[in-house]
């Protein structure tokens, strides 16, 4: 059975690697996700049967129950809530890792066996990373859901408190990991390792949970995509640490893959925002509800109705669509697809420009558009679409704000240097938005007031439905 288990683990590892590789492209992401899911199923079933923890009946029942829950979530969760769901999944992954480490601590300590340095270090790391991931993910969920304010929460000496708390965690962790617990101190009192180590372990868990909260609350709403990506990496690192605790190499491989890919994605997103990870974590940028640099109404804008917007779009040769989080909120992707189909029927070339940090999680806009059956070959990244704006007749912006703000070219702007979609270089820009309110960065958007910009105010779904009628009749 052991040789069969090793072969199954090898198959699972190969499926994990190839699955993550397929996630690099929207066209293959769905099959990649399925392949990685199969890898996890093979790994879990192999572990349960190899260790004889459960019988076949229980395994099958658990698989069916999990498939039902997953299917219900896939069918009922709206795309606007997908970032929150990912945050919760990250948190549960971290909590599971911490729980396994705690169980191993109780098992080793309760047996009266000396808690060796190797076991102690892996248990401490798994508990620390898992608990920080759990509490931090809950705060991220609260910010995305609106339960917790999206603005940075700061207070005097906050960073000092974080530093002291982290030092305290190191001291407590070192005490637990020290082979002297249960080996030197405990016998003097006729106690087991668990008796001596338990107060330290409880303190470690509590301190790690508090640290997770303190690390996320000062981060604003605009930076939540980066935070979710980073927490995803944490959950992978926690799983890898748990693999060392259990001596399970497939868990180490899977956790390392998730941890590494999460860190790479986090770095790419920081680059797309022209900011460092340290600036995201400690810069208190990305507030919601800040006062705009220029009050609404102080600068003139040119607004249009559905009929006028339809005329501009219908008689263009090329149209570039730039989606943003407002599209997801309004659930207007299907109506947008109808507009694009009608334009293509008239011979208009339609493409989509997707900014790396559009929406509230990596790939949010890609998945949203795929839900409306938008072909993947029409989705262009920032560099590719920017090269085409000069020769584009019309850009239709649906719910995007900061990622199209020309203020990023101003060295004195708070978003200075942030890579943006150069939509202002097109002949005409139509911005579909509820109002002139600022985006997450809290600054006014210069694009709204440019001579080649037309503002199309209203709810994106309602206005898009009107646009469908008018384009059809144009």
PDB file of N, CA, C and O in Angstrom, residues 374-422:
ATOM      1  N   UNK A 374     -17.607  36.309 -23.320  1.00  0.00           N
ATOM      2  CA  UNK A 374     -16.699  37.142 -24.110  1.00  0.00           C
ATOM      3  C   UNK A 374     -15.474  36.305 -24.468  1.00  0.00           C
ATOM      4  O   UNK A 374     -14.863  35.683 -23.595  1.00  0.00           O
ATOM      5  N   UNK A 375     -15.125  36.270 -25.721  1.00  0.00           N
ATOM      6  CA  UNK A 375     -14.009  35.442 -26.182  1.00  0.00           C
ATOM      7  C   UNK A 375     -12.693  35.913 -25.560  1.00  0.00           C
ATOM      8  O   UNK A 375     -12.415  37.113 -25.470  1.00  0.00           O
ATOM      9  N   UNK A 376     -11.870  34.945 -25.127  1.00  0.00           N
ATOM     10  CA  UNK A 376     -10.607  35.275 -24.477  1.00  0.00           C
ATOM     11  C   UNK A 376      -9.659  36.036 -25.394  1.00  0.00           C
ATOM     12  O   UNK A 376      -8.864  36.850 -24.923  1.00  0.00           O
ATOM     13  N   UNK A 377      -9.728  35.780 -26.704  1.00  0.00           N
ATOM     14  CA  UNK A 377      -8.796  36.450 -27.600  1.00  0.00           C
ATOM     15  C   UNK A 377      -9.093  37.937 -27.765  1.00  0.00           C
ATOM     16  O   UNK A 377      -8.303  38.676 -28.362  1.00  0.00           O
ATOM     17  N   UNK A 378     -10.219  38.382 -27.232  1.00  0.00           N
ATOM     18  CA  UNK A 378     -10.548  39.812 -27.277  1.00  0.00           C
ATOM     19  C   UNK A 378     -10.065  40.554 -26.033  1.00  0.00           C
ATOM     20  O   UNK A 378     -10.158  41.779 -25.961  1.00  0.00           O
ATOM     21  N   UNK A 379      -9.575  39.808 -25.039  1.00  0.00           N
ATOM     22  CA  UNK A 379      -9.101  40.419 -23.798  1.00  0.00           C
ATOM     23  C   UNK A 379      -7.618  40.729 -23.918  1.00  0.00           C
ATOM     24  O   UNK A 379      -6.786  39.827 -24.008  1.00  0.00           O
ATOM     25  N   UNK A 380      -7.289  42.002 -23.915  1.00  0.00           N
ATOM     26  CA  UNK A 380      -5.894  42.425 -24.039  1.00  0.00           C
ATOM     27  C   UNK A 380      -5.397  42.987 -22.713  1.00  0.00           C
ATOM     28  O   UNK A 380      -6.144  43.667 -21.983  1.00  0.00           O
ATOM     29  N   UNK A 381      -4.127  42.704 -22.394  1.00  0.00           N
ATOM     30  CA  UNK A 381      -3.572  43.260 -21.168  1.00  0.00           C
ATOM     31  C   UNK A 381      -3.155  44.702 -21.383  1.00  0.00           C
ATOM     32  O   UNK A 381      -3.275  45.244 -22.482  1.00  0.00           O
ATOM     33  N   UNK A 382      -2.647  45.309 -20.335  1.00  0.00           N
ATOM     34  CA  UNK A 382      -2.366  46.750 -20.348  1.00  0.00           C
ATOM     35  C   UNK A 382      -1.399  47.148 -21.462  1.00  0.00           C
ATOM     36  O   UNK A 382      -1.645  48.097 -22.204  1.00  0.00           O
ATOM     37  N   UNK A 383      -0.291  46.428 -21.592  1.00  0.00           N
ATOM     38  CA  UNK A 383       0.718  46.804 -22.590  1.00  0.00           C
ATOM     39  C   UNK A 383       0.186  46.674 -24.018  1.00  0.00           C
ATOM     40  O   UNK A 383       0.439  47.541 -24.866  1.00  0.00           O
ATOM     41  N   UNK A 384      -0.549  45.594 -24.268  1.00  0.00           N
ATOM     42  CA  UNK A 384      -1.052  45.370 -25.629  1.00  0.00           C
ATOM     43  C   UNK A 384      -2.111  46.396 -26.031  1.00  0.00           C
ATOM     44  O   UNK A 384      -2.089  46.928 -27.137  1.00  0.00           O
ATOM     45  N   UNK A 385      -3.057  46.682 -25.136  1.00  0.00           N
ATOM     46  CA  UNK A 385      -4.141  47.605 -25.467  1.00  0.00           C
ATOM     47  C   UNK A 385      -3.645  49.041 -25.518  1.00  0.00           C
ATOM     48  O   UNK A 385      -4.139  49.858 -26.306  1.00  0.00           O
ATOM     49  N   UNK A 386      -2.656  49.381 -24.697  1.00  0.00           N
ATOM     50  CA  UNK A 386      -2.138  50.753 -24.707  1.00  0.00           C
ATOM     51  C   UNK A 386      -1.525  51.108 -26.058  1.00  0.00           C
ATOM     52  O   UNK A 386      -1.556  52.260 -26.486  1.00  0.00           O
ATOM     53  N   UNK A 387      -0.980  50.113 -26.735  1.00  0.00           N
ATOM     54  CA  UNK A 387      -0.369  50.363 -28.036  1.00  0.00           C
ATOM     55  C   UNK A 387      -1.413  50.645 -29.111  1.00  0.00           C
ATOM     56  O   UNK A 387      -1.067  51.146 -30.190  1.00  0.00           O
ATOM     57  N   UNK A 388      -2.686  50.386 -28.818  1.00  0.00           N
ATOM     58  CA  UNK A 388      -3.739  50.539 -29.820  1.00  0.00           C
ATOM     59  C   UNK A 388      -4.646  51.749 -29.589  1.00  0.00           C
ATOM     60  O   UNK A 388      -5.454  52.075 -30.452  1.00  0.00           O
ATOM     61  N   UNK A 389      -4.533  52.397 -28.443  1.00  0.00           N
ATOM     62  CA  UNK A 389      -5.450  53.503 -28.144  1.00  0.00           C
ATOM     63  C   UNK A 389      -5.299  54.669 -29.117  1.00  0.00           C
ATOM     64  O   UNK A 389      -6.273  55.362 -29.427  1.00  0.00           O
ATOM     65  N   UNK A 390      -4.093  54.905 -29.594  1.00  0.00           N
ATOM     66  CA  UNK A 390      -3.878  56.007 -30.543  1.00  0.00           C
ATOM     67  C   UNK A 390      -4.727  55.864 -31.798  1.00  0.00           C
ATOM     68  O   UNK A 390      -5.133  56.857 -32.402  1.00  0.00           O
ATOM     69  N   UNK A 391      -4.979  54.621 -32.203  1.00  0.00           N
ATOM     70  CA  UNK A 391      -5.736  54.381 -33.436  1.00  0.00           C
ATOM     71  C   UNK A 391      -7.162  53.891 -33.158  1.00  0.00           C
ATOM     72  O   UNK A 391      -7.832  53.396 -34.063  1.00  0.00           O
ATOM     73  N   UNK A 392      -7.626  54.045 -31.924  1.00  0.00           N
ATOM     74  CA  UNK A 392      -8.975  53.609 -31.549  1.00  0.00           C
ATOM     75  C   UNK A 392      -9.957  54.772 -31.648  1.00  0.00           C
ATOM     76  O   UNK A 392      -9.674  55.869 -31.151  1.00  0.00           O
ATOM     77  N   UNK A 393     -11.096  54.523 -32.270  1.00  0.00           N
ATOM     78  CA  UNK A 393     -12.090  55.590 -32.420  1.00  0.00           C
ATOM     79  C   UNK A 393     -12.764  55.925 -31.096  1.00  0.00           C
ATOM     80  O   UNK A 393     -12.866  57.101 -30.719  1.00  0.00           O
ATOM     81  N   UNK A 394     -13.272  54.896 -30.398  1.00  0.00           N
ATOM     82  CA  UNK A 394     -14.025  55.127 -29.158  1.00  0.00           C
ATOM     83  C   UNK A 394     -13.591  54.153 -28.077  1.00  0.00           C
ATOM     84  O   UNK A 394     -13.415  52.960 -28.335  1.00  0.00           O
ATOM     85  N   UNK A 395     -13.429  54.674 -26.881  1.00  0.00           N
ATOM     86  CA  UNK A 395     -13.203  53.836 -25.698  1.00  0.00           C
ATOM     87  C   UNK A 395     -14.442  53.937 -24.818  1.00  0.00           C
ATOM     88  O   UNK A 395     -14.881  55.042 -24.479  1.00  0.00           O
ATOM     89  N   UNK A 396     -15.008  52.793 -24.468  1.00  0.00           N
ATOM     90  CA  UNK A 396     -16.167  52.752 -23.581  1.00  0.00           C
ATOM     91  C   UNK A 396     -15.698  52.240 -22.218  1.00  0.00           C
ATOM     92  O   UNK A 396     -15.312  51.076 -22.078  1.00  0.00           O
ATOM     93  N   UNK A 397     -15.737  53.117 -21.225  1.00  0.00           N
ATOM     94  CA  UNK A 397     -15.299  52.764 -19.863  1.00  0.00           C
ATOM     95  C   UNK A 397     -16.538  52.466 -19.018  1.00  0.00           C
ATOM     96  O   UNK A 397     -17.425  53.303 -18.893  1.00  0.00           O
ATOM     97  N   UNK A 398     -16.568  51.276 -18.440  1.00  0.00           N
ATOM     98  CA  UNK A 398     -17.724  50.865 -17.643  1.00  0.00           C
ATOM     99  C   UNK A 398     -17.284  50.606 -16.204  1.00  0.00           C
ATOM    100  O   UNK A 398     -16.778  49.538 -15.860  1.00  0.00           O
ATOM    101  N   UNK A 399     -17.437  51.615 -15.359  1.00  0.00           N
ATOM    102  CA  UNK A 399     -17.186  51.438 -13.932  1.00  0.00           C
ATOM    103  C   UNK A 399     -15.745  51.488 -13.495  1.00  0.00           C
ATOM    104  O   UNK A 399     -15.442  51.213 -12.338  1.00  0.00           O
ATOM    105  N   UNK A 400     -14.810  51.826 -14.378  1.00  0.00           N
ATOM    106  CA  UNK A 400     -13.403  51.958 -13.996  1.00  0.00           C
ATOM    107  C   UNK A 400     -13.106  53.410 -13.639  1.00  0.00           C
ATOM    108  O   UNK A 400     -13.746  54.322 -14.166  1.00  0.00           O
ATOM    109  N   UNK A 401     -12.125  53.640 -12.782  1.00  0.00           N
ATOM    110  CA  UNK A 401     -11.817  55.008 -12.373  1.00  0.00           C
ATOM    111  C   UNK A 401     -10.311  55.253 -12.274  1.00  0.00           C
ATOM    112  O   UNK A 401      -9.707  55.784 -13.192  1.00  0.00           O
ATOM    113  N   UNK A 402      -9.701  54.822 -11.170  1.00  0.00           N
ATOM    114  CA  UNK A 402      -8.292  55.137 -10.948  1.00  0.00           C
ATOM    115  C   UNK A 402      -7.373  54.575 -12.030  1.00  0.00           C
ATOM    116  O   UNK A 402      -6.356  55.185 -12.368  1.00  0.00           O
ATOM    117  N   UNK A 403      -7.720  53.416 -12.594  1.00  0.00           N
ATOM    118  CA  UNK A 403      -6.838  52.763 -13.573  1.00  0.00           C
ATOM    119  C   UNK A 403      -6.839  53.469 -14.922  1.00  0.00           C
ATOM    120  O   UNK A 403      -6.074  53.105 -15.817  1.00  0.00           O
ATOM    121  N   UNK A 404      -7.700  54.497 -15.092  1.00  0.00           N
ATOM    122  CA  UNK A 404      -7.718  55.276 -16.335  1.00  0.00           C
ATOM    123  C   UNK A 404      -7.484  56.751 -16.052  1.00  0.00           C
ATOM    124  O   UNK A 404      -7.725  57.601 -16.908  1.00  0.00           O
ATOM    125  N   UNK A 405      -6.990  57.074 -14.880  1.00  0.00           N
ATOM    126  CA  UNK A 405      -6.805  58.466 -14.473  1.00  0.00           C
ATOM    127  C   UNK A 405      -5.460  59.007 -14.969  1.00  0.00           C
ATOM    128  O   UNK A 405      -4.402  58.544 -14.518  1.00  0.00           O
ATOM    129  N   UNK A 406      -5.463  59.991 -15.885  1.00  0.00           N
ATOM    130  CA  UNK A 406      -4.201  60.558 -16.386  1.00  0.00           C
ATOM    131  C   UNK A 406      -3.366  61.222 -15.304  1.00  0.00           C
ATOM    132  O   UNK A 406      -2.191  61.525 -15.534  1.00  0.00           O
ATOM    133  N   UNK A 407      -3.954  61.444 -14.125  1.00  0.00           N
ATOM    134  CA  UNK A 407      -3.189  62.063 -13.036  1.00  0.00           C
ATOM    135  C   UNK A 407      -1.994  61.218 -12.641  1.00  0.00           C
ATOM    136  O   UNK A 407      -1.057  61.710 -12.000  1.00  0.00           O
ATOM    137  N   UNK A 408      -1.995  59.944 -13.004  1.00  0.00           N
ATOM    138  CA  UNK A 408      -0.864  59.072 -12.686  1.00  0.00           C
ATOM    139  C   UNK A 408       0.421  59.542 -13.354  1.00  0.00           C
ATOM    140  O   UNK A 408       1.523  59.175 -12.930  1.00  0.00           O
ATOM    141  N   UNK A 409       0.275  60.375 -14.403  1.00  0.00           N
ATOM    142  CA  UNK A 409       1.463  60.913 -15.079  1.00  0.00           C
ATOM    143  C   UNK A 409       2.002  62.148 -14.376  1.00  0.00           C
ATOM    144  O   UNK A 409       3.083  62.642 -14.722  1.00  0.00           O
ATOM    145  N   UNK A 410       1.258  62.650 -13.398  1.00  0.00           N
ATOM    146  CA  UNK A 410       1.677  63.821 -12.626  1.00  0.00           C
ATOM    147  C   UNK A 410       2.558  63.360 -11.465  1.00  0.00           C
ATOM    148  O   UNK A 410       2.106  62.611 -10.599  1.00  0.00           O
ATOM    149  N   UNK A 411       3.815  63.767 -11.409  1.00  0.00           N
ATOM    150  CA  UNK A 411       4.714  63.311 -10.344  1.00  0.00           C
ATOM    151  C   UNK A 411       4.270  63.718  -8.949  1.00  0.00           C
ATOM    152  O   UNK A 411       4.726  63.128  -7.963  1.00  0.00           O
ATOM    153  N   UNK A 412       3.374  64.702  -8.849  1.00  0.00           N
ATOM    154  CA  UNK A 412       2.913  65.146  -7.541  1.00  0.00           C
ATOM    155  C   UNK A 412       1.623  64.439  -7.100  1.00  0.00           C
ATOM    156  O   UNK A 412       1.124  64.676  -6.002  1.00  0.00           O
ATOM    157  N   UNK A 413       1.071  63.582  -7.933  1.00  0.00           N
ATOM    158  CA  UNK A 413      -0.177  62.884  -7.603  1.00  0.00           C
ATOM    159  C   UNK A 413       0.096  61.717  -6.659  1.00  0.00           C
ATOM    160  O   UNK A 413       1.196  61.138  -6.669  1.00  0.00           O
ATOM    161  N   UNK A 414      -0.919  61.349  -5.864  1.00  0.00           N
ATOM    162  CA  UNK A 414      -0.765  60.219  -4.942  1.00  0.00           C
ATOM    163  C   UNK A 414      -0.688  58.892  -5.697  1.00  0.00           C
ATOM    164  O   UNK A 414      -0.258  57.882  -5.145  1.00  0.00           O
ATOM    165  N   UNK A 415      -1.100  58.879  -6.979  1.00  0.00           N
ATOM    166  CA  UNK A 415      -0.988  57.666  -7.783  1.00  0.00           C
ATOM    167  C   UNK A 415       0.098  57.820  -8.845  1.00  0.00           C
ATOM    168  O   UNK A 415       0.089  57.117  -9.852  1.00  0.00           O
ATOM    169  N   UNK A 416       1.019  58.737  -8.620  1.00  0.00           N
ATOM    170  CA  UNK A 416       2.083  59.007  -9.587  1.00  0.00           C
ATOM    171  C   UNK A 416       2.843  57.727  -9.922  1.00  0.00           C
ATOM    172  O   UNK A 416       3.234  56.972  -9.024  1.00  0.00           O
ATOM    173  N   UNK A 417       3.044  57.492 -11.207  1.00  0.00           N
ATOM    174  CA  UNK A 417       3.809  56.337 -11.634  1.00  0.00           C
ATOM    175  C   UNK A 417       3.017  55.058 -11.777  1.00  0.00           C
ATOM    176  O   UNK A 417       3.521  54.065 -12.298  1.00  0.00           O
ATOM    177  N   UNK A 418       1.767  55.067 -11.321  1.00  0.00           N
ATOM    178  CA  UNK A 418       0.942  53.866 -11.448  1.00  0.00           C
ATOM    179  C   UNK A 418       0.643  53.608 -12.925  1.00  0.00           C
ATOM    180  O   UNK A 418       0.164  54.489 -13.630  1.00  0.00           O
ATOM    181  N   UNK A 419       0.930  52.408 -13.430  1.00  0.00           N
ATOM    182  CA  UNK A 419       0.609  52.104 -14.827  1.00  0.00           C
ATOM    183  C   UNK A 419      -0.896  52.205 -15.068  1.00  0.00           C
ATOM    184  O   UNK A 419      -1.677  51.629 -14.318  1.00  0.00           O
ATOM    185  N   UNK A 420      -1.297  52.967 -16.072  1.00  0.00           N
ATOM    186  CA  UNK A 420      -2.718  53.154 -16.356  1.00  0.00           C
ATOM    187  C   UNK A 420      -3.009  52.784 -17.802  1.00  0.00           C
ATOM    188  O   UNK A 420      -2.099  52.644 -18.620  1.00  0.00           O
ATOM    189  N   UNK A 421      -4.283  52.639 -18.100  1.00  0.00           N
ATOM    190  CA  UNK A 421      -4.728  52.453 -19.475  1.00  0.00           C
ATOM    191  C   UNK A 421      -4.806  53.835 -20.116  1.00  0.00           C
ATOM    192  O   UNK A 421      -5.522  54.715 -19.632  1.00  0.00           O
ATOM    193  N   UNK A 422      -4.080  54.035 -21.207  1.00  0.00           N
ATOM    194  CA  UNK A 422      -3.976  55.355 -21.842  1.00  0.00           C
ATOM    195  C   UNK A 422      -5.203  55.661 -22.697  1.00  0.00           C
ATOM    196  O   UNK A 422      -5.096  55.978 -23.897  1.00  0.00           O
TER     197      UNK A 422
END
